[in-house]
Amino acid sequence: MADEMAEIRLFDSHCHVNFSHYTDDRDAMFERMAAGGVEGCTVVAVDLDHVHELKALAEARDNVWFSVGVHPNHEAETEPDVDTLCKLAEHPRCVAIGETGMDFFREHVSPAIQERRFRTHIRAAKTAGKPVIVHNREADIASLRILSEEGVGECGGIMHCFSSDWETASQAIDLGMSISFSGNVTFKRNDELRGVAEKVPDELLMIETDSPYLAPVPCRGKRNEPAYVRYVAECIAQVRGISLAQLAMQTTMNSRQRFII
Ligand SMILES: [Zn+2]
Ligand SMILES: [Zn+2]
């Protein structure tokens, strides 16, 4: 068992562990992450007001990195511009721009503003030479169109919490994106999504928790945390017919290459 544990090296490519959900047990949560074979994580920004929290987490731990960006559904007082994003991204532990994208499921922010903000983030990612983290919810056509028009291939990026069909995945891949799966790939009804996870090319497959949301089976409904990325990995390893250790090694290598760490 101990040997088996030693071979598992996972990476949570997308989590929000700066949130207040972890105020009472953040150190213990990071300990469980390491004990569970999760060697690193990227803490993803949803606004610019809390970037200092992400920075502090990454500066305090050598297995934590962060991104800068404004979520498509965040009601911002001022819109981020390319210069501001690039300036923040100069931090040596900042590995990506985002999360950004299009969300037609919850339109707190109008589609027009989401689109302008998304374009700004892709331009910043290209300027900064870092990948863009894309949130796409019920907006496949718009997201792909904008990624294509902005020439995202120059910086590449990640379709995070992928929840769409294979057609969307393959078009995103053609544009230069990796595909990252979260806990919803483990949900009983999501056979089609598992079918997508089976088909993504080895070198473009990533995994995440999107903590504190979307805890995978068997923790569904609870607060999520990076240690649970193992359940996402187990599910996808099974679907692809490979060992957990193999899946972990591949996705960790892919995360490190994408984030250039
Ligand atoms: Zn998201
Ligand atoms: Zn997120």
CSV table of C-alpha atoms and ligand atoms in Angstrom, one decimal:
chain,number,residue,atom,x,y,z
A,1,MET,CA,0.0,0.0,0.0
A,2,ALA,CA,2.8,2.4,0.9
A,3,ASP,CA,4.6,1.6,-2.4
A,4,GLU,CA,1.4,2.2,-4.3
A,5,MET,CA,0.9,5.5,-2.6
A,6,ALA,CA,4.4,6.6,-3.5
A,7,GLU,CA,3.8,6.1,-7.2
A,8,ILE,CA,0.7,8.4,-7.3
A,9,ARG,CA,1.7,11.9,-8.1
A,10,LEU,CA,-1.4,14.1,-8.8
A,11,PHE,CA,-1.9,17.7,-9.6
A,12,ASP,CA,-5.1,19.8,-9.1
A,13,SER,CA,-5.0,22.2,-12.0
A,14,HIS,CA,-7.9,24.3,-10.7
A,15,CYS,CA,-9.1,25.1,-7.2
A,16,HIS,CA,-10.3,28.1,-5.1
A,17,VAL,CA,-8.7,27.3,-1.7
A,18,ASN,CA,-8.4,30.9,-0.8
A,19,PHE,CA,-12.2,31.0,-0.3
A,20,SER,CA,-13.6,31.4,3.2
A,21,HIS,CA,-14.8,27.7,3.1
A,22,TYR,CA,-11.2,26.8,4.3
A,23,THR,CA,-10.7,29.5,6.9
A,24,ASP,CA,-11.0,27.0,9.8
A,25,ASP,CA,-8.8,24.2,8.4
A,26,ARG,CA,-6.7,25.5,5.5
A,27,ASP,CA,-3.4,24.1,6.9
A,28,ALA,CA,-5.0,20.7,7.5
A,29,MET,CA,-6.5,20.8,4.1
A,30,PHE,CA,-3.0,21.3,2.5
A,31,GLU,CA,-1.7,18.4,4.7
A,32,ARG,CA,-4.4,16.1,3.4
A,33,MET,CA,-3.6,17.2,-0.1
A,34,ALA,CA,0.1,16.2,0.3
A,35,ALA,CA,-0.8,13.0,2.1
A,36,GLY,CA,-3.1,12.1,-0.7
A,37,GLY,CA,-0.4,12.2,-3.3
A,38,VAL,CA,-1.4,15.6,-4.7
A,39,GLU,CA,2.0,17.2,-5.3
A,40,GLY,CA,0.7,20.6,-6.4
A,41,CYS,CA,-2.3,22.8,-7.2
A,42,THR,CA,-3.1,26.0,-9.1
A,43,VAL,CA,-5.3,28.4,-7.1
A,44,VAL,CA,-7.4,30.3,-9.7
A,45,ALA,CA,-8.6,33.9,-9.4
A,46,VAL,CA,-12.2,34.9,-9.9
A,47,ASP,CA,-11.6,38.6,-9.3
A,48,LEU,CA,-8.7,41.0,-8.8
A,49,ASP,CA,-9.7,42.1,-5.3
A,50,HIS,CA,-8.4,38.8,-3.8
A,51,VAL,CA,-5.3,38.3,-5.8
A,52,HIS,CA,-3.2,39.2,-2.7
A,53,GLU,CA,-4.7,36.1,-1.0
A,54,LEU,CA,-3.6,33.8,-3.9
A,55,LYS,CA,-0.2,35.4,-3.9
A,56,ALA,CA,0.2,34.8,-0.2
A,57,LEU,CA,-0.8,31.1,-0.5
A,58,ALA,CA,1.7,30.6,-3.3
A,59,GLU,CA,4.5,32.5,-1.6
A,60,ALA,CA,4.0,30.4,1.6
A,61,ARG,CA,4.1,27.0,-0.1
A,62,ASP,CA,6.3,25.6,-2.8
A,63,ASN,CA,3.6,23.3,-4.2
A,64,VAL,CA,1.0,26.1,-4.8
A,65,TRP,CA,0.8,28.4,-7.9
A,66,PHE,CA,-1.9,30.9,-8.9
A,67,SER,CA,-3.6,32.7,-11.8
A,68,VAL,CA,-4.9,36.2,-12.2
A,69,GLY,CA,-8.2,37.1,-13.8
A,70,VAL,CA,-11.9,38.0,-13.5
A,71,HIS,CA,-14.6,35.3,-13.7
A,72,PRO,CA,-17.2,35.9,-16.5
A,73,ASN,CA,-20.0,36.1,-13.9
A,74,HIS,CA,-18.2,38.4,-11.4
A,75,GLU,CA,-19.8,41.8,-11.1
A,76,ALA,CA,-16.7,44.0,-11.3
A,77,GLU,CA,-16.8,47.7,-10.7
A,78,THR,CA,-14.0,48.3,-13.1
A,79,GLU,CA,-13.2,46.0,-16.0
A,80,PRO,CA,-9.7,44.6,-16.1
A,81,ASP,CA,-7.4,45.7,-18.9
A,82,VAL,CA,-4.5,44.0,-20.6
A,83,ASP,CA,-1.9,46.0,-18.8
A,84,THR,CA,-3.3,45.4,-15.3
A,85,LEU,CA,-3.5,41.6,-15.9
A,86,CYS,CA,0.0,41.5,-17.4
A,87,LYS,CA,1.4,43.5,-14.5
A,88,LEU,CA,-0.1,41.1,-11.9
A,89,ALA,CA,1.0,38.1,-14.0
A,90,GLU,CA,4.7,39.1,-13.6
A,91,HIS,CA,4.8,37.4,-10.2
A,92,PRO,CA,7.0,34.4,-10.5
A,93,ARG,CA,4.4,32.1,-9.1
A,94,CYS,CA,1.6,33.3,-11.4
A,95,VAL,CA,1.2,30.6,-14.1
A,96,ALA,CA,-1.9,31.5,-16.0
A,97,ILE,CA,-4.5,34.1,-16.9
A,98,GLY,CA,-8.1,33.5,-15.8
A,99,GLU,CA,-10.5,32.2,-15.1
A,100,THR,CA,-12.3,33.8,-17.9
A,101,GLY,CA,-14.7,32.8,-20.6
A,102,MET,CA,-18.5,32.7,-21.3
A,103,ASP,CA,-21.3,31.6,-19.0
A,104,PHE,CA,-24.8,31.6,-20.3
A,105,PHE,CA,-26.1,29.5,-17.5
A,106,ARG,CA,-26.0,32.4,-15.0
A,107,GLU,CA,-26.0,35.8,-16.7
A,108,HIS,CA,-25.1,38.1,-13.8
A,109,VAL,CA,-22.9,39.8,-16.3
A,110,SER,CA,-24.3,40.5,-19.8
A,111,PRO,CA,-23.0,38.4,-22.7
A,112,ALA,CA,-21.5,41.6,-24.3
A,113,ILE,CA,-19.4,42.4,-21.2
A,114,GLN,CA,-18.4,38.8,-20.8
A,115,GLU,CA,-17.2,38.7,-24.4
A,116,ARG,CA,-15.2,41.9,-24.0
A,117,ARG,CA,-13.7,40.7,-20.8
A,118,PHE,CA,-12.8,37.3,-22.3
A,119,ARG,CA,-11.1,38.9,-25.3
A,120,THR,CA,-9.0,41.1,-22.9
A,121,HIS,CA,-7.9,38.0,-21.0
A,122,ILE,CA,-6.8,36.2,-24.1
A,123,ARG,CA,-4.8,39.2,-25.3
A,124,ALA,CA,-3.2,39.5,-21.8
A,125,ALA,CA,-2.3,35.8,-21.9
A,126,LYS,CA,-0.7,36.2,-25.3
A,127,THR,CA,1.3,39.2,-24.1
A,128,ALA,CA,2.3,37.6,-20.9
A,129,GLY,CA,3.2,34.3,-22.6
A,130,LYS,CA,1.0,32.3,-20.1
A,131,PRO,CA,-1.9,30.0,-20.8
A,132,VAL,CA,-5.5,31.1,-20.4
A,133,ILE,CA,-7.9,29.3,-18.1
A,134,VAL,CA,-11.4,29.1,-19.8
A,135,HIS,CA,-14.7,28.7,-18.0
A,136,ASN,CA,-17.4,27.7,-20.6
A,137,ARG,CA,-20.9,27.0,-19.4
A,138,GLU,CA,-23.6,26.5,-21.9
A,139,ALA,CA,-21.8,28.8,-24.3
A,140,ASP,CA,-19.9,26.4,-26.5
A,141,ILE,CA,-20.4,28.2,-29.8
A,142,ALA,CA,-19.5,31.7,-28.4
A,143,SER,CA,-16.5,30.4,-26.5
A,144,LEU,CA,-15.0,28.6,-29.5
A,145,ARG,CA,-15.6,31.6,-31.8
A,146,ILE,CA,-13.9,34.0,-29.5
A,147,LEU,CA,-10.9,31.6,-28.8
A,148,SER,CA,-10.5,31.3,-32.5
A,149,GLU,CA,-10.9,34.9,-33.4
A,150,GLU,CA,-8.4,35.9,-30.8
A,151,GLY,CA,-5.8,33.3,-31.9
A,152,VAL,CA,-5.6,31.5,-28.6
A,153,GLY,CA,-3.1,29.1,-30.1
A,154,GLU,CA,-0.4,31.6,-29.5
A,155,CYS,CA,-0.6,31.1,-25.7
A,156,GLY,CA,-2.7,28.0,-25.5
A,157,GLY,CA,-4.9,27.2,-22.5
A,158,ILE,CA,-7.2,25.0,-20.6
A,159,MET,CA,-10.9,24.3,-21.0
A,160,HIS,CA,-11.6,24.0,-17.2
A,161,CYS,CA,-14.4,21.8,-15.7
A,162,PHE,CA,-15.1,20.6,-19.2
A,163,SER,CA,-18.8,19.8,-19.4
A,164,SER,CA,-19.6,19.8,-23.2
A,165,ASP,CA,-19.6,17.3,-26.0
A,166,TRP,CA,-16.8,15.7,-28.0
A,167,GLU,CA,-17.4,18.0,-30.9
A,168,THR,CA,-16.6,21.0,-28.7
A,169,ALA,CA,-13.6,19.3,-27.1
A,170,SER,CA,-12.1,18.4,-30.4
A,171,GLN,CA,-12.6,22.0,-31.8
A,172,ALA,CA,-11.0,23.4,-28.6
A,173,ILE,CA,-8.1,21.0,-29.0
A,174,ASP,CA,-7.6,22.1,-32.6
A,175,LEU,CA,-7.4,25.7,-31.3
A,176,GLY,CA,-4.6,24.7,-28.9
A,177,MET,CA,-6.4,24.0,-25.7
A,178,SER,CA,-6.0,21.2,-23.1
A,179,ILE,CA,-9.2,19.7,-21.6
A,180,SER,CA,-9.5,19.5,-17.8
A,181,PHE,CA,-12.1,17.4,-16.1
A,182,SER,CA,-13.5,18.0,-12.6
A,183,GLY,CA,-15.8,16.0,-10.2
A,184,ASN,CA,-18.8,16.1,-12.5
A,185,VAL,CA,-17.1,13.4,-14.7
A,186,THR,CA,-17.7,11.0,-11.8
A,187,PHE,CA,-21.5,11.7,-11.5
A,188,LYS,CA,-23.7,8.8,-12.4
A,189,ARG,CA,-25.7,10.5,-15.2
A,190,ASN,CA,-22.6,11.8,-17.0
A,191,ASP,CA,-21.8,8.8,-19.3
A,192,GLU,CA,-21.4,11.1,-22.3
A,193,LEU,CA,-18.8,13.2,-20.4
A,194,ARG,CA,-16.9,10.1,-19.5
A,195,GLY,CA,-17.0,9.2,-23.2
A,196,VAL,CA,-15.2,12.6,-23.9
A,197,ALA,CA,-12.7,11.9,-21.1
A,198,GLU,CA,-11.9,8.6,-22.8
A,199,LYS,CA,-11.1,10.3,-26.1
A,200,VAL,CA,-8.9,13.3,-25.2
A,201,PRO,CA,-5.4,12.7,-26.4
A,202,ASP,CA,-2.9,11.7,-23.6
A,203,GLU,CA,-0.9,14.9,-23.8
A,204,LEU,CA,-3.9,17.2,-23.5
A,205,LEU,CA,-5.7,15.6,-20.6
A,206,MET,CA,-5.8,17.5,-17.3
A,207,ILE,CA,-7.7,17.0,-14.0
A,208,GLU,CA,-8.9,19.4,-11.3
A,209,THR,CA,-11.3,19.7,-8.4
A,210,ASP,CA,-12.7,23.3,-8.8
A,211,SER,CA,-12.8,23.2,-5.0
A,212,PRO,CA,-14.9,24.0,-3.0
A,213,TYR,CA,-17.5,23.1,-5.7
A,214,LEU,CA,-18.4,19.9,-7.5
A,215,ALA,CA,-17.0,17.3,-5.1
A,216,PRO,CA,-16.6,14.0,-6.9
A,217,VAL,CA,-18.3,10.8,-6.0
A,218,PRO,CA,-18.1,9.5,-3.2
A,219,CYS,CA,-17.8,12.9,-1.6
A,220,ARG,CA,-20.6,14.5,-3.7
A,221,GLY,CA,-22.5,17.2,-1.9
A,222,LYS,CA,-19.7,17.9,0.5
A,223,ARG,CA,-17.1,20.7,0.4
A,224,ASN,CA,-14.6,19.7,-2.2
A,225,GLU,CA,-10.8,20.0,-1.6
A,226,PRO,CA,-7.6,19.2,-3.7
A,227,ALA,CA,-7.1,15.8,-2.1
A,228,TYR,CA,-10.2,14.6,-3.8
A,229,VAL,CA,-8.7,15.1,-7.3
A,230,ARG,CA,-7.7,11.5,-6.8
A,231,TYR,CA,-11.4,10.4,-7.3
A,232,VAL,CA,-11.5,12.3,-10.6
A,233,ALA,CA,-8.3,10.5,-11.6
A,234,GLU,CA,-9.6,7.1,-10.6
A,235,CYS,CA,-12.7,7.6,-12.6
A,236,ILE,CA,-10.9,8.7,-15.8
A,237,ALA,CA,-8.2,6.0,-15.4
A,238,GLN,CA,-10.9,3.4,-15.3
A,239,VAL,CA,-12.6,4.8,-18.4
A,240,ARG,CA,-9.3,4.9,-20.3
A,241,GLY,CA,-8.4,1.4,-19.1
A,242,ILE,CA,-5.1,2.5,-17.5
A,243,SER,CA,-3.8,2.5,-13.9
A,244,LEU,CA,-4.3,5.3,-11.5
A,245,ALA,CA,-0.5,5.8,-11.3
A,246,GLN,CA,-0.3,6.1,-15.1
A,247,LEU,CA,-3.2,8.6,-15.3
A,248,ALA,CA,-1.7,10.6,-12.4
A,249,MET,CA,1.7,10.7,-14.0
A,250,GLN,CA,0.4,11.8,-17.4
A,251,THR,CA,-2.0,14.5,-16.1
A,252,THR,CA,0.6,15.9,-13.7
A,253,MET,CA,3.2,16.1,-16.4
A,254,ASN,CA,0.6,17.8,-18.7
A,255,SER,CA,-0.2,20.4,-15.9
A,256,ARG,CA,3.4,21.2,-15.4
A,257,GLN,CA,4.0,21.6,-19.1
A,258,ARG,CA,0.9,23.8,-19.5
A,259,PHE,CA,1.8,26.0,-16.5
A,260,ILE,CA,5.5,25.9,-17.4
A,261,ILE,CA,6.5,24.8,-13.8
B,1,ZN,ZN,-15.2,28.0,-13.7
B,2,ZN,ZN,-13.2,27.9,-10.9
